[in-house]
Short mmCIF file of C-alpha atoms and ligand atoms in Angstrom, two decimals:
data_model
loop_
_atom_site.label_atom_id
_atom_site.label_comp_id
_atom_site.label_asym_id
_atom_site.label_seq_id
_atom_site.Cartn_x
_atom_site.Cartn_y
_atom_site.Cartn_z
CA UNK A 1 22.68 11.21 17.49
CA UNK A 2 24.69 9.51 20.11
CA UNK A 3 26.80 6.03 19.66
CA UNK A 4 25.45 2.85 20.99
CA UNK A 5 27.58 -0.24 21.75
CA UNK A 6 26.55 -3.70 22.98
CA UNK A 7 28.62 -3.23 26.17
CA UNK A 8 29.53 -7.48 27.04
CA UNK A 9 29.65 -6.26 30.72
CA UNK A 10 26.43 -5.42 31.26
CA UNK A 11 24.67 -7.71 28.59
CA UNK A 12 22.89 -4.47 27.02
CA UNK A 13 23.10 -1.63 23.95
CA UNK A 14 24.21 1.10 25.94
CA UNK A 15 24.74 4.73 24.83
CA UNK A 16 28.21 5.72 25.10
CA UNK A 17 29.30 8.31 27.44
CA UNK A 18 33.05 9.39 27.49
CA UNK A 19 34.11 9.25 31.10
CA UNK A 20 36.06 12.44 30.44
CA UNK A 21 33.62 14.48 27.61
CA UNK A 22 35.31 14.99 24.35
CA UNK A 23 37.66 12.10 25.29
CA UNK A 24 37.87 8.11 24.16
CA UNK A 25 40.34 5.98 26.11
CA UNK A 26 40.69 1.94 23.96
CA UNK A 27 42.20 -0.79 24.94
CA UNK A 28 42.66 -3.30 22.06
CA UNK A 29 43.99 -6.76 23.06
CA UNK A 30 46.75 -7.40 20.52
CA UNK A 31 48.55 -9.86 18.52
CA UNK A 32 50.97 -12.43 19.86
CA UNK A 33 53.75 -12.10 17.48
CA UNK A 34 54.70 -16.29 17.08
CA UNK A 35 53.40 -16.41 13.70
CA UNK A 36 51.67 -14.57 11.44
CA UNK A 37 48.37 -13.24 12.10
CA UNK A 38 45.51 -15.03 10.22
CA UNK A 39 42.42 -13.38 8.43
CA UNK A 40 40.07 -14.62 11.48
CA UNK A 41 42.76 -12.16 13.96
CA UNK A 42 42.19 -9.41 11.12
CA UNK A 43 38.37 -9.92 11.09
CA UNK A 44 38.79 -8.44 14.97
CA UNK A 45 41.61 -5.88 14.17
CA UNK A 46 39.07 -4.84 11.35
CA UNK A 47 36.50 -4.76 13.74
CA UNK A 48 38.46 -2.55 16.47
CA UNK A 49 39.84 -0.32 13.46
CA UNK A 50 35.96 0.27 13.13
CA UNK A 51 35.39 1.36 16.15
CA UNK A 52 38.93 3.87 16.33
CA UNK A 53 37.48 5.63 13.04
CA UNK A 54 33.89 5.60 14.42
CA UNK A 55 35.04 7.26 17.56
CA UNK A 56 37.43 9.70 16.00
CA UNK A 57 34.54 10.54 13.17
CA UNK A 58 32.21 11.25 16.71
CA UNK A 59 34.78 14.47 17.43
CA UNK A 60 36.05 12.24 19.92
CA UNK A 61 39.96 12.79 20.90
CA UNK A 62 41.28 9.15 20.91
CA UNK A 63 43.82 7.78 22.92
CA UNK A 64 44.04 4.34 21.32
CA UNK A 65 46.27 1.18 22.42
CA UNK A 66 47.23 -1.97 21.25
CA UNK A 67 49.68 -4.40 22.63
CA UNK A 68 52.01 -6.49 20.98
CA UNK A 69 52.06 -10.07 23.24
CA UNK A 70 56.20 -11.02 22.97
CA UNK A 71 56.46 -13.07 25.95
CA UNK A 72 54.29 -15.32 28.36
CA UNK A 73 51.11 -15.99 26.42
CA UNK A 74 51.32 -20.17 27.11
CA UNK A 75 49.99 -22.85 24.29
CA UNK A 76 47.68 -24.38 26.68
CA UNK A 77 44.29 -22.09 27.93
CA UNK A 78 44.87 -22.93 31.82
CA UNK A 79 48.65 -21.83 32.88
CA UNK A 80 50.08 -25.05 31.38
CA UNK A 81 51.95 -25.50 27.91
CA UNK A 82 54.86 -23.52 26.63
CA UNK A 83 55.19 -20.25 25.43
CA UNK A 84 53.96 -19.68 22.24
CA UNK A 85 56.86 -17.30 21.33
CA UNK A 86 59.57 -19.94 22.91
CA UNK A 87 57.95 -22.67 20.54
CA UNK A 88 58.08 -20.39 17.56
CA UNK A 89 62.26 -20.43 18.62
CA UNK A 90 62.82 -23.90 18.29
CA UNK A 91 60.87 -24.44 15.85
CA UNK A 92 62.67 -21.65 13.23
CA UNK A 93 65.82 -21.54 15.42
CA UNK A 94 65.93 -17.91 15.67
CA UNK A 95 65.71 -16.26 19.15
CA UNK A 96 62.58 -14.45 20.42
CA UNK A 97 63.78 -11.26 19.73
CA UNK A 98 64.18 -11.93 16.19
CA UNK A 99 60.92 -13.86 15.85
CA UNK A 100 59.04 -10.83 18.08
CA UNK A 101 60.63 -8.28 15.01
CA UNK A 102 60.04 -10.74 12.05
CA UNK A 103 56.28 -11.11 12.97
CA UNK A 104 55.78 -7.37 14.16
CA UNK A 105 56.82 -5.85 10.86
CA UNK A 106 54.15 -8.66 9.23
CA UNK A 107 51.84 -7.52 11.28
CA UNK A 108 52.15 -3.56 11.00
CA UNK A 109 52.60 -4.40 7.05
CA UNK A 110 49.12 -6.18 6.56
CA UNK A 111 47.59 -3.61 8.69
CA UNK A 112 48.86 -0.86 6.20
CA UNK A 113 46.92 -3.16 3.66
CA UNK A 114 43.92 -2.97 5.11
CA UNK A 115 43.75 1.03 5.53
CA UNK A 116 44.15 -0.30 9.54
CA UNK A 117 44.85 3.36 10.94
CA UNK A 118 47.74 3.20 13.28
CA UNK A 119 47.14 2.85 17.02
CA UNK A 120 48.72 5.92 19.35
CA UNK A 121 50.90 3.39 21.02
CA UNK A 122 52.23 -0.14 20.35
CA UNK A 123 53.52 -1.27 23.90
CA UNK A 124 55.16 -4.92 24.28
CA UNK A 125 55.25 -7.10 27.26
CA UNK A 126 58.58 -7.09 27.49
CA UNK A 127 58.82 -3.33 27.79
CA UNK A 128 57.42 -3.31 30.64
CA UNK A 129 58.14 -6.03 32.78
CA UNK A 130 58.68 -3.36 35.95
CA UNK A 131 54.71 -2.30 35.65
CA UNK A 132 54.12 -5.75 35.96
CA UNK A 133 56.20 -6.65 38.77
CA UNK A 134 54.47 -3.53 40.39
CA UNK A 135 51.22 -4.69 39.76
CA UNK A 136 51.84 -7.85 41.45
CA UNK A 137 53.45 -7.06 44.56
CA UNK A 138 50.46 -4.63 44.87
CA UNK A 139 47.94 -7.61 44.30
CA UNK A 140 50.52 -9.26 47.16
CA UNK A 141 49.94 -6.27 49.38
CA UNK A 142 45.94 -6.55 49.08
CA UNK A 143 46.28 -10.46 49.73
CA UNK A 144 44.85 -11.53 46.26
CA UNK A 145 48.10 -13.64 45.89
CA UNK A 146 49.78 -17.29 47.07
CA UNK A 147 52.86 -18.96 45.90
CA UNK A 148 52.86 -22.13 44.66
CA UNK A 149 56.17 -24.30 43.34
CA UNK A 150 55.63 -22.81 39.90
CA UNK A 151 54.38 -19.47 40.09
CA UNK A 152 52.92 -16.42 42.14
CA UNK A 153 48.92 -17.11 41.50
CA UNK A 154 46.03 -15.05 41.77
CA UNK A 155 43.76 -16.25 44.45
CA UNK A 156 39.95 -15.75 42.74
CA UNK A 157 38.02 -16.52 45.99
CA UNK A 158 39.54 -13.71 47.08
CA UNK A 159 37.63 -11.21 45.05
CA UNK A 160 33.73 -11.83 46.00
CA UNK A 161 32.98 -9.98 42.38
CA UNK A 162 34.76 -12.19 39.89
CA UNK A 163 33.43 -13.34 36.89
CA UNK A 164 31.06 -10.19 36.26
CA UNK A 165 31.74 -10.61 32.73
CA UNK A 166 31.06 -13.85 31.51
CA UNK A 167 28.30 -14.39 34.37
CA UNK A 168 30.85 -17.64 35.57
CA UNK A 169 31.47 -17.80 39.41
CA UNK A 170 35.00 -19.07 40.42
CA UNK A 171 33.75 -22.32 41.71
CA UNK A 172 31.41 -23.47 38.48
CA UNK A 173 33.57 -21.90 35.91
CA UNK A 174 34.43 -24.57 32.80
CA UNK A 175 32.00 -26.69 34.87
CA UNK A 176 32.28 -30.31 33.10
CA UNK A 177 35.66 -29.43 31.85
CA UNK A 178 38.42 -31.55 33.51
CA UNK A 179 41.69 -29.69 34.24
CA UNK A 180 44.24 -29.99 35.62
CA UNK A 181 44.27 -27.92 39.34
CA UNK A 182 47.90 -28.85 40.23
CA UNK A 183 48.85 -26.46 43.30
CA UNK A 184 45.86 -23.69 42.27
CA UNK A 185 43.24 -23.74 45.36
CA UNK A 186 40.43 -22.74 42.73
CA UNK A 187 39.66 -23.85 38.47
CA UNK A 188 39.80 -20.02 37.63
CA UNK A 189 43.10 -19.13 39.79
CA UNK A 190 45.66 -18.02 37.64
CA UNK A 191 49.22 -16.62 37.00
CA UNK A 192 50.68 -13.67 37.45
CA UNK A 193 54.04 -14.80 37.56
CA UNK A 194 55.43 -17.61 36.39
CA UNK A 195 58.87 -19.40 37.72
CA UNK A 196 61.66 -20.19 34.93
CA UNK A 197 61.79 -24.06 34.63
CA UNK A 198 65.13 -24.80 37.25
CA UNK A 199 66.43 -27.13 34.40
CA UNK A 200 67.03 -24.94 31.81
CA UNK A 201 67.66 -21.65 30.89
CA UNK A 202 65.06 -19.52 29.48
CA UNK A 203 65.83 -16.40 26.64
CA UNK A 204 62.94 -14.31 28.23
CA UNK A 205 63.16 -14.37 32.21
CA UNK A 206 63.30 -11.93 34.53
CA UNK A 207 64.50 -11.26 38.17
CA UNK A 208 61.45 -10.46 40.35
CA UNK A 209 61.03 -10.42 43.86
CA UNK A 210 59.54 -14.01 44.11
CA UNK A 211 62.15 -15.79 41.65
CA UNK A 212 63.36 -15.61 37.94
CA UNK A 213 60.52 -15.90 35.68
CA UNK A 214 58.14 -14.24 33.51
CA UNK A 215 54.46 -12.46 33.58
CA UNK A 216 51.61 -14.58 33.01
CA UNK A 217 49.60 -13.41 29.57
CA UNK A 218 46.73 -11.59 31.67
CA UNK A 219 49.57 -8.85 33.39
CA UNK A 220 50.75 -7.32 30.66
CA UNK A 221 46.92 -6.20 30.00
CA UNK A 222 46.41 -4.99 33.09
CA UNK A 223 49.76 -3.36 33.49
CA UNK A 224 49.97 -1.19 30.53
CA UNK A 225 45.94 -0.45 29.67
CA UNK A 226 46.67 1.19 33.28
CA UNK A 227 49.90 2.42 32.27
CA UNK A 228 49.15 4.10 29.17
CA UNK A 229 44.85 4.92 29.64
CA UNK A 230 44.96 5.12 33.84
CA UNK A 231 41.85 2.95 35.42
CA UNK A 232 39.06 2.88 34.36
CA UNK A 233 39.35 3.64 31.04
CA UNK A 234 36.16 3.91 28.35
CA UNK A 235 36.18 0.72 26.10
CA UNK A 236 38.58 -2.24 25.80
CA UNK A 237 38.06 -4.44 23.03
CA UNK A 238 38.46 -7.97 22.31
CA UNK A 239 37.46 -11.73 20.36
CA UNK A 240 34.88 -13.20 21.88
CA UNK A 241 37.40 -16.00 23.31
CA UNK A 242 38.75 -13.37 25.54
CA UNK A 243 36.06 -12.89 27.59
CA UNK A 244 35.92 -16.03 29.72
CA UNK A 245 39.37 -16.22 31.08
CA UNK A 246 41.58 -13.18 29.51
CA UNK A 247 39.51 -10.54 30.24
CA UNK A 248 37.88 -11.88 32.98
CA UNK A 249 41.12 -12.25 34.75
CA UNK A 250 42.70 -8.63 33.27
CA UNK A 251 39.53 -6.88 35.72
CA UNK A 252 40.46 -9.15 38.60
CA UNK A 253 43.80 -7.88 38.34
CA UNK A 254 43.05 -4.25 37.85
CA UNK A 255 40.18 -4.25 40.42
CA UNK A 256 42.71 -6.29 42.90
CA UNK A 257 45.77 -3.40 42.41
CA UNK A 258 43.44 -0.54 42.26
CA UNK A 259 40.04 -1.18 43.86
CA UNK A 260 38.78 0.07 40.06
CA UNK A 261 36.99 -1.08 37.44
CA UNK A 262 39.44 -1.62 34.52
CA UNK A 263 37.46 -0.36 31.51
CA UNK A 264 33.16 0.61 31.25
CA UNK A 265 32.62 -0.49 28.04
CA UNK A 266 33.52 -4.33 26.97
CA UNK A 267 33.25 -4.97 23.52
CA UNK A 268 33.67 -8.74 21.73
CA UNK A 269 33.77 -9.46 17.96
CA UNK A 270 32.77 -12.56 16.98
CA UNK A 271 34.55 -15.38 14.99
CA UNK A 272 35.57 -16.12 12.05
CA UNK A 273 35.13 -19.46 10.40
CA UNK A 274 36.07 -20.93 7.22
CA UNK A 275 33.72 -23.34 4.96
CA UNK A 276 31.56 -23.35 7.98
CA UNK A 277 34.45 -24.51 10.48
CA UNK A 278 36.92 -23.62 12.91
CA UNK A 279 40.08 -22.57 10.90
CA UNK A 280 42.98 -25.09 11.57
CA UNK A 281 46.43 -25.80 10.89
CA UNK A 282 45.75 -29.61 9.93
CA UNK A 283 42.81 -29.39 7.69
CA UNK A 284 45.59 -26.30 6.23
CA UNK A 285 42.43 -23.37 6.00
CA UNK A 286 44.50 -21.14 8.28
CA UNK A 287 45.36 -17.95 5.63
CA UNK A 288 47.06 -14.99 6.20
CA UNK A 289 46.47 -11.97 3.69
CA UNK A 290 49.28 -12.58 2.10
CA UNK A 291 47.75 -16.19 0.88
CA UNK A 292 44.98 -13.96 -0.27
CA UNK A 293 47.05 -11.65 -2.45
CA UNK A 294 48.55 -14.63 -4.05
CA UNK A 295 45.50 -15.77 -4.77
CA UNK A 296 44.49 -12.54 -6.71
CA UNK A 297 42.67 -10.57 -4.38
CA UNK A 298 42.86 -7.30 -2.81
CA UNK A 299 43.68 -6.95 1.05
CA UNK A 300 40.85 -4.24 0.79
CA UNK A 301 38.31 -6.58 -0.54
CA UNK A 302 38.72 -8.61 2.47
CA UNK A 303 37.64 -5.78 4.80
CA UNK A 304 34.88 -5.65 2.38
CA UNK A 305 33.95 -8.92 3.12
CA UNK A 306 34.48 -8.35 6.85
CA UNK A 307 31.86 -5.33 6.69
CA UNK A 308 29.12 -7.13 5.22
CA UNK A 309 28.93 -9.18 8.74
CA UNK A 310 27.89 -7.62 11.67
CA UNK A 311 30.66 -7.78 14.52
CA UNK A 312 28.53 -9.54 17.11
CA UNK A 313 27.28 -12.21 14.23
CA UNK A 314 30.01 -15.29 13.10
CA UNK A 315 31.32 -14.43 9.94
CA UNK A 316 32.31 -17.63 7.43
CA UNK A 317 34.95 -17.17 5.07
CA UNK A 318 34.88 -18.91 1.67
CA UNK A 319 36.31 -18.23 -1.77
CA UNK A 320 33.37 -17.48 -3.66
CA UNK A 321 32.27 -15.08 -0.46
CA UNK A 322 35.75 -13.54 -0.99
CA UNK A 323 35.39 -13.25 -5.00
CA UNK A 324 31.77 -11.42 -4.18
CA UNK A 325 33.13 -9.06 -2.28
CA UNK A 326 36.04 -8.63 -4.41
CA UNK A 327 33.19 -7.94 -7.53
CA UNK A 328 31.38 -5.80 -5.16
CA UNK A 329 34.76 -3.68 -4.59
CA UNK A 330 35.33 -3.38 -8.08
CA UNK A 331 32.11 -2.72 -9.01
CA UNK A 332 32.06 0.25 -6.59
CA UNK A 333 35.37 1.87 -7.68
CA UNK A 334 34.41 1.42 -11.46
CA UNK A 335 31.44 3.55 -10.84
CA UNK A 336 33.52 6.50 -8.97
CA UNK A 337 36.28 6.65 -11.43
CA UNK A 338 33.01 8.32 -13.74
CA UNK A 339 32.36 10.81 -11.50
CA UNK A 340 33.63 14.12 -10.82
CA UNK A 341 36.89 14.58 -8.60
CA UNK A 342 36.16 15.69 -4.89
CA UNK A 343 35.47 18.89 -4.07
CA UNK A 344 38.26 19.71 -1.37
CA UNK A 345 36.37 22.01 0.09
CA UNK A 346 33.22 19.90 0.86
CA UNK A 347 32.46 19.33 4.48
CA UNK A 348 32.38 16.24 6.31
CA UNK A 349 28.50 16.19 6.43
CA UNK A 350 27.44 12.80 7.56
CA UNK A 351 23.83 10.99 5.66
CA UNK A 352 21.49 10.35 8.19
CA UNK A 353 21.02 6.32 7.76
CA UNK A 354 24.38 5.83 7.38
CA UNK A 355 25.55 7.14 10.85
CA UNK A 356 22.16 5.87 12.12
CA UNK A 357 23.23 2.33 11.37
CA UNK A 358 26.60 2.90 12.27
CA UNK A 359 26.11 4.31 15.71
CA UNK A 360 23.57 1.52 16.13
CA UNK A 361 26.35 -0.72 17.70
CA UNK A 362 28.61 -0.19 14.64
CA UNK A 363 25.85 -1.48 12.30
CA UNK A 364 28.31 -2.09 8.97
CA UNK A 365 25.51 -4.65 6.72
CA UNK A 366 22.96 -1.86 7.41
CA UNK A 367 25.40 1.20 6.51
CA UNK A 368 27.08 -0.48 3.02
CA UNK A 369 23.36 -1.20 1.94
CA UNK A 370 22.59 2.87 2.23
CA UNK A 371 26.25 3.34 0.72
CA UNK A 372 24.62 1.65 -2.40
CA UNK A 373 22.02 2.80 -2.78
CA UNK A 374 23.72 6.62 -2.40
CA UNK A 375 25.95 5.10 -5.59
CA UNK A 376 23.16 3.80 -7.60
CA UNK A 377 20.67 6.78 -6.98
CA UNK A 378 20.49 8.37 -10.31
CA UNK A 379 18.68 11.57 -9.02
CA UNK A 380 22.12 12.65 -7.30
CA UNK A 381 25.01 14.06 -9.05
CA UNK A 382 28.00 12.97 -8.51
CA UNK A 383 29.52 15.82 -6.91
CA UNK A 384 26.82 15.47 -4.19
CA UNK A 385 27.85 11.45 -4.21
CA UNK A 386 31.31 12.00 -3.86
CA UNK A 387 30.85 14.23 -0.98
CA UNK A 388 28.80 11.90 1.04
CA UNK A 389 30.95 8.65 -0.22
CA UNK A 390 33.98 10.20 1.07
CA UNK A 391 32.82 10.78 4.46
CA UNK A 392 31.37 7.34 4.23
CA UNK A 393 34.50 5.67 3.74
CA UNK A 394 36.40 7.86 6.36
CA UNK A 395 34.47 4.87 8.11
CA UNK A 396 34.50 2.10 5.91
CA UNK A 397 37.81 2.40 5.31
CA UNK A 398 37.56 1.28 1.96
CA UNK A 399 40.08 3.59 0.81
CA UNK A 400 38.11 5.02 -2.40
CA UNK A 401 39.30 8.53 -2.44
CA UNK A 402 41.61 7.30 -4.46
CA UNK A 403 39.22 6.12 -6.75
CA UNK A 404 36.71 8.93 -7.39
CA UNK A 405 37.18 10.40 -10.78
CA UNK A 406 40.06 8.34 -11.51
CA UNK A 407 39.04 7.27 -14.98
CA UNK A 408 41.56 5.03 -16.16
CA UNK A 409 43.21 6.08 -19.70
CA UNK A 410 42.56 3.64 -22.51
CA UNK A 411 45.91 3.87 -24.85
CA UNK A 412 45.47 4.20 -28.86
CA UNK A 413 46.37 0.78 -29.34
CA UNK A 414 43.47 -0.69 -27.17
CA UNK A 415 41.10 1.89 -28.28
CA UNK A 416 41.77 1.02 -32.03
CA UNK A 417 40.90 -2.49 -31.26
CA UNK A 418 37.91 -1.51 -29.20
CA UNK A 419 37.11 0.40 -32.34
CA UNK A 420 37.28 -2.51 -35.05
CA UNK A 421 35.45 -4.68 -32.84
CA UNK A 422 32.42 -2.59 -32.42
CA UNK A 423 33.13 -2.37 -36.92
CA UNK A 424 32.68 -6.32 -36.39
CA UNK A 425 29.91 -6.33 -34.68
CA UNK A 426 28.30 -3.93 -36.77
CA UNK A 427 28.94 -6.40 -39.70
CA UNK A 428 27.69 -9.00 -37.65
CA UNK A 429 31.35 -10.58 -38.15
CA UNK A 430 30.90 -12.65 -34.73
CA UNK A 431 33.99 -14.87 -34.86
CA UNK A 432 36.10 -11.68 -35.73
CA UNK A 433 34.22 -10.03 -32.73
CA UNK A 434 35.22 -12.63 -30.29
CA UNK A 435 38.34 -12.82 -31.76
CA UNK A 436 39.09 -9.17 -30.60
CA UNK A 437 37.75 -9.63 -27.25
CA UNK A 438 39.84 -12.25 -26.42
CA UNK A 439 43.22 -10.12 -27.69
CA UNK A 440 41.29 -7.72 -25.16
CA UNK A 441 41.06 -9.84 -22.54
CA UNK A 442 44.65 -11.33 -22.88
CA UNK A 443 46.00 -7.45 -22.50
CA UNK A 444 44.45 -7.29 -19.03
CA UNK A 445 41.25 -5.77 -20.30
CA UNK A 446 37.90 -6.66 -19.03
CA UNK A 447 35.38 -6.16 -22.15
CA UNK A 448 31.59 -4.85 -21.62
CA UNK A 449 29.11 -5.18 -24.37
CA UNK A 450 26.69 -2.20 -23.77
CA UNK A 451 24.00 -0.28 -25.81
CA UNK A 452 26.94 2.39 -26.57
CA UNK A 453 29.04 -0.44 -27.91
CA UNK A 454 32.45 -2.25 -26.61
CA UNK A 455 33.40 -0.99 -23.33
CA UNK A 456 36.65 -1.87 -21.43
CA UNK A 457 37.49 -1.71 -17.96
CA UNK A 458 40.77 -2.67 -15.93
P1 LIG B 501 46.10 -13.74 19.44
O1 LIG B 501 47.19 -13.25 18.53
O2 LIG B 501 45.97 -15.22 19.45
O3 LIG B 501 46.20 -13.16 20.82
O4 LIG B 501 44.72 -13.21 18.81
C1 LIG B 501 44.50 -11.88 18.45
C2 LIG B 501 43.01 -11.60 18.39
O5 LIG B 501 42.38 -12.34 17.36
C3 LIG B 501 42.27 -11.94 19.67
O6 LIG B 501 41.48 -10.82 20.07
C4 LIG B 501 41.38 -13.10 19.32
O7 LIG B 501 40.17 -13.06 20.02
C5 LIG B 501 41.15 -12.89 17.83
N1 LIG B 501 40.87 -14.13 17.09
C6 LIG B 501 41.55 -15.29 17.14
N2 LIG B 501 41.02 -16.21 16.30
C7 LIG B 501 39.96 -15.62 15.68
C8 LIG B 501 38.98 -16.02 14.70
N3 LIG B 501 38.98 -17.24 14.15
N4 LIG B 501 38.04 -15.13 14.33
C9 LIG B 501 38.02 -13.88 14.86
N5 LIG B 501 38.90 -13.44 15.78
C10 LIG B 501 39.87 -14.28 16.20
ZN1 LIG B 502 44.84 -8.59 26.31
#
C-alpha cells in the first residue's frame, strides 16, 4: 500500500517515493516566535505532526525539521513593515532575545499538549546567519542579485522558471494588487538582505559583505532546509499562504545557489477560520490553547477537532464544534477504560481502511469514521480493539494508551450514594432521586441512568 500526497507542485495525488529508499527528508516552515502561536498555526503544526507520524509509521527513517523564525520575518507581505520580532520589543520592552525564549518555550509547551512529537532539529535564523550570507553571495556569483539603497534583492527575471508553484509568472504576479515597487525592477523581486535603517541602531544586525543588516524571511528557509536535509530534499510543508510568495521565493533561492530543486514534494494545509471568518486581533477571536484550557477543554480535543477536517479542506472553528469534539473525545476514552489493558506484546498490525484512508493523502475524516466503527463493533473483543486502536492512534495522536483499561475507581462514599439513589428510584422517590444526582454532579460526577441502574463517570 504505498502513501499518496497531493504534491502543490505539480497540482496532482502523487505516490510518494523517498529519493533515498527507506529515507524521509521534511522541511516544516515554523513559527515566528513574536507572540504566541494561535490554534489556526496549530491546525498546520497538527497537520505536519500528521504527516511526521504517518511517515515514521511507513518504516520510513525521518529526518524532520522545523525552524524557529527569530529575526527578519517583516509585518508587511512585500519587503516593507517592521520586524515582527522588533515590534514585539517595543511593544513589551524586553529585547528580542528574551521575547525569541519567552515565546519558544510557549511554543514547545503547547506542542507537548497536543502529543506534537518533537522535530529532529529546531534551527533559528539567527543561528545561522553565516549559511545565509553564503547563500547570498552564491546567488551574487550566479547574477540572480542587484543592490538597491535598502537591501541586496533577488532579481526574479533572472530565473526563466519562477513561479512553478503557484502557476504566477514574475510579471502578472498579485496582478490588480497595487504595491509599492520602490527600487525592485520586478512585483515579485525580493530580499535577501536587508540594510539596518542608518538612523538607528538595530538589536539584531549583522556585518555582511554588502552592509550591516539582516536576512530577509525567505533565507533562512533556504539556508538551513539545505543545511540540515542537503537539496533536494523529499517534502517541505507549509499553510497555504506560503505558497505564493514564501515558498515560491525559498525554490528561487535554492534553485539560484544550487541549480536544484529545493524539495519534490510541496504540501499546503489549509486555513483555519473562526465563526466562518478570518481570525483577528480586533474582532478579539484570535485564541491560543491556552484560552482553550481556560475555557475547560482539553488541548487533545482540539486535535480532535482538527482531524475531523481534511488538511486540504478550510476548517471553521466554533465553540459548539470544539464542545463536539470534546464529547466525542470523552466518549471514546470512556469506552476504552472498559476494556482489557494492552497486550504488550501485540504487533503493530495496521486495519486495512484505516491506512487506506490515511495514505490516501492523509485522509483523517475517512480514518476516525473506521476508528468508530472498530470501537462500536460489538463482534470484536476488546483485546482485538485495543490492539488495532493503539496502532491507530500511533497516528491520530490522540494519546489513548493511556486510556485503555483505565477504569476509573469509584470511592465508598460515591458508591453509597450511587447505591441509595438507585433505592430511590426503585421507590419511585423522584425528588430524593434528583436530589442525589445533583450531590453527584456537584462532586465532579457525571450521572448515567441505564437499564443496570445509576452509572457515574468522571
Ligand atoms: P507564522 O508563525 O506566522 O510564520 O505561521 C506559522 C504557520 O501557521 C504558517 O505555516 C502559516 O501558514 C500557518 N497559519 C497561519 N495562520 C493560519 C490559519 N488561520 N489557519 C491555518 N494555518 C495558519
Ligand atoms: Zn519557511
Amino acid at each position: 500500500m504505498s502513501l499518496r500526497l497531493y504534491n502543490t507542485l505539480t497540482r496532482s495525488l502523487e505516490a510518494f517515493k523517498p529519493i533515498t529508499p527507506g529515507k524521509a527528508g521534511v522541511y516544516a516552515c515554523g513559527p515566528t516566535v513574536y507572540w504566541f502561536a494561535h490554534i489556526g498555526n496549530f491546525r498546520y503544526f497538527i497537520f505536519s505532526d500528521l504527516l511526521h507520524r504517518v511517515l515514521k509509521e511507513s518504516g520510513l527513517d525521518t529526518t524532520f525539521i522545523m525552524n524557529i523564525t527569530d529575526v527578519g520575518h517583516l509585518v508587511g507581505d512585500g519587503d516593507d513593515g517592521e520586524d515582527k520580532m522588533m515590534k514585539a520589543m517595543r511593544k513589551e520592552g524586553k529585547s528580542a532575545a528574551e521575547i525569541a525564549f519567552f515565546y519558544t518555550r510557549a511554543f514547545v509547551k503547547d506542542l507537548l499538549r497536543l502529543n506534537i512529537l518533537p522535530a529532529d532539529k529546531y534551527p533559528r535564523a539567527t543561528e545561522h546567519i553565516p549559511e545565509q550570507v553564503a547563500m547570498v553571495k552564491q546567488l551574487e556569483a550566479n547574477g540572480f542579485t542587484y543592490k538597491t539603497s535598502d537591501g541586496i534583492y533577488f532579481d526574479t527575471s533572472k530565473l526563466p522558471a519562477y513561479g512553478k508553484l503557484s502557476g504566477q509568472k514574475s510579471d502578472e504576479k498579485q496582478a490588480g494588487i497595487r504595491i509599492d515597487m520602490g527600487e525592485k525592477k520586478n512585483p515579485t523581486d525580493f530580499a535577501l538582505w536587508k540594510f539596518s535603517p542608518t538612523d538607528q541602531q538595530r538589536e539584531m544586525e549583522w556585518p555582511s559583505p554588502w552592509g550591516v543588516g539582516f536576512p530577509g524571511w525567505h533565507l533562512e528557509c533556504s539556508a538551513m532546509a539545505q543545511k540540515y536535509l542537503g537539496v533536494p530534499f523529499d517534502i517541505h510543508t507549509g499553510g497555504v499562504d506560503h505558497i505564493a510568495v514564501h515558498h515560491e521565493n525559498e525554490i528561487a533561492q535554492t534553485e539560484g545557489a544550487s541549480g536544484k530543486l529545493e524539495a519534490n514534494v510541496w504540501l499546503h494545509s489549509e486555513f483555519l477560520t473562526v465563526d466562518g471568518g478570518k481570525m483577528s486581533k480586533s474582532i478579539g477571536n484570535v485564541y491560543t490553547i491556552q484560552d482553550l484550557i481556560d475555557k475547560g477543554y482539553d488541548p487533545i480535543a482540539y486535535r480532535y477537532f482538527c482531524l475531523q477536517g481534511h488538511y486540504r479542506s478550510i476548517l471553521n472553528f466554533t465553540w459548539e464544534g470544539l464542545t463536539a469534539a470534546q464529547n466525542a473525545l470523552n466518549k471514546l476514552r470512556q469506552i476504552v477504560r472498559d476494556w482489557s489493558e494492552p497486550d504488550p506484546l501485540a504487533t503493530a498490525v495496521m486495519h486495512t481502511t484505516f491506512m487506506l484512508d490515511i495514505n490516501n493523502d492523509l485522509n483523517t475524516p475517512g480514518a476516525l469514521r473506521t476508528m468508530w466503527q472498530l470501537v462500536d463493533d460489538d463482534s470484536i473483543s476488546s483485546l482485538e480493539k485495543t490492539k488495532w486502536l493503539v496502532d491507530y492512534d500511533r497516528i491520530l495522536g490522540l494519546g489513548l494508551a493511556d486510556y485503555i483499561g483505565k477504569k476509573i475507581e469509584i470511592p465508598k462514599a460515591v458508591q453509597d450514594l450511587v447505591n441509595e439513589r438507585d433505592q430511590a428510584r426503585a421507590r419511585k422517590d423522584f425528588v430524593m432521586s434528583d436530589e442525589l444526582r445533583m450531590k453527584l454532579e456537584g462532586m465532579g460526577w457525571v450521572v448515567k441512568d441505564t437499564k443496570e441502574g445509576t452509572k457515574v463517570e468522571k
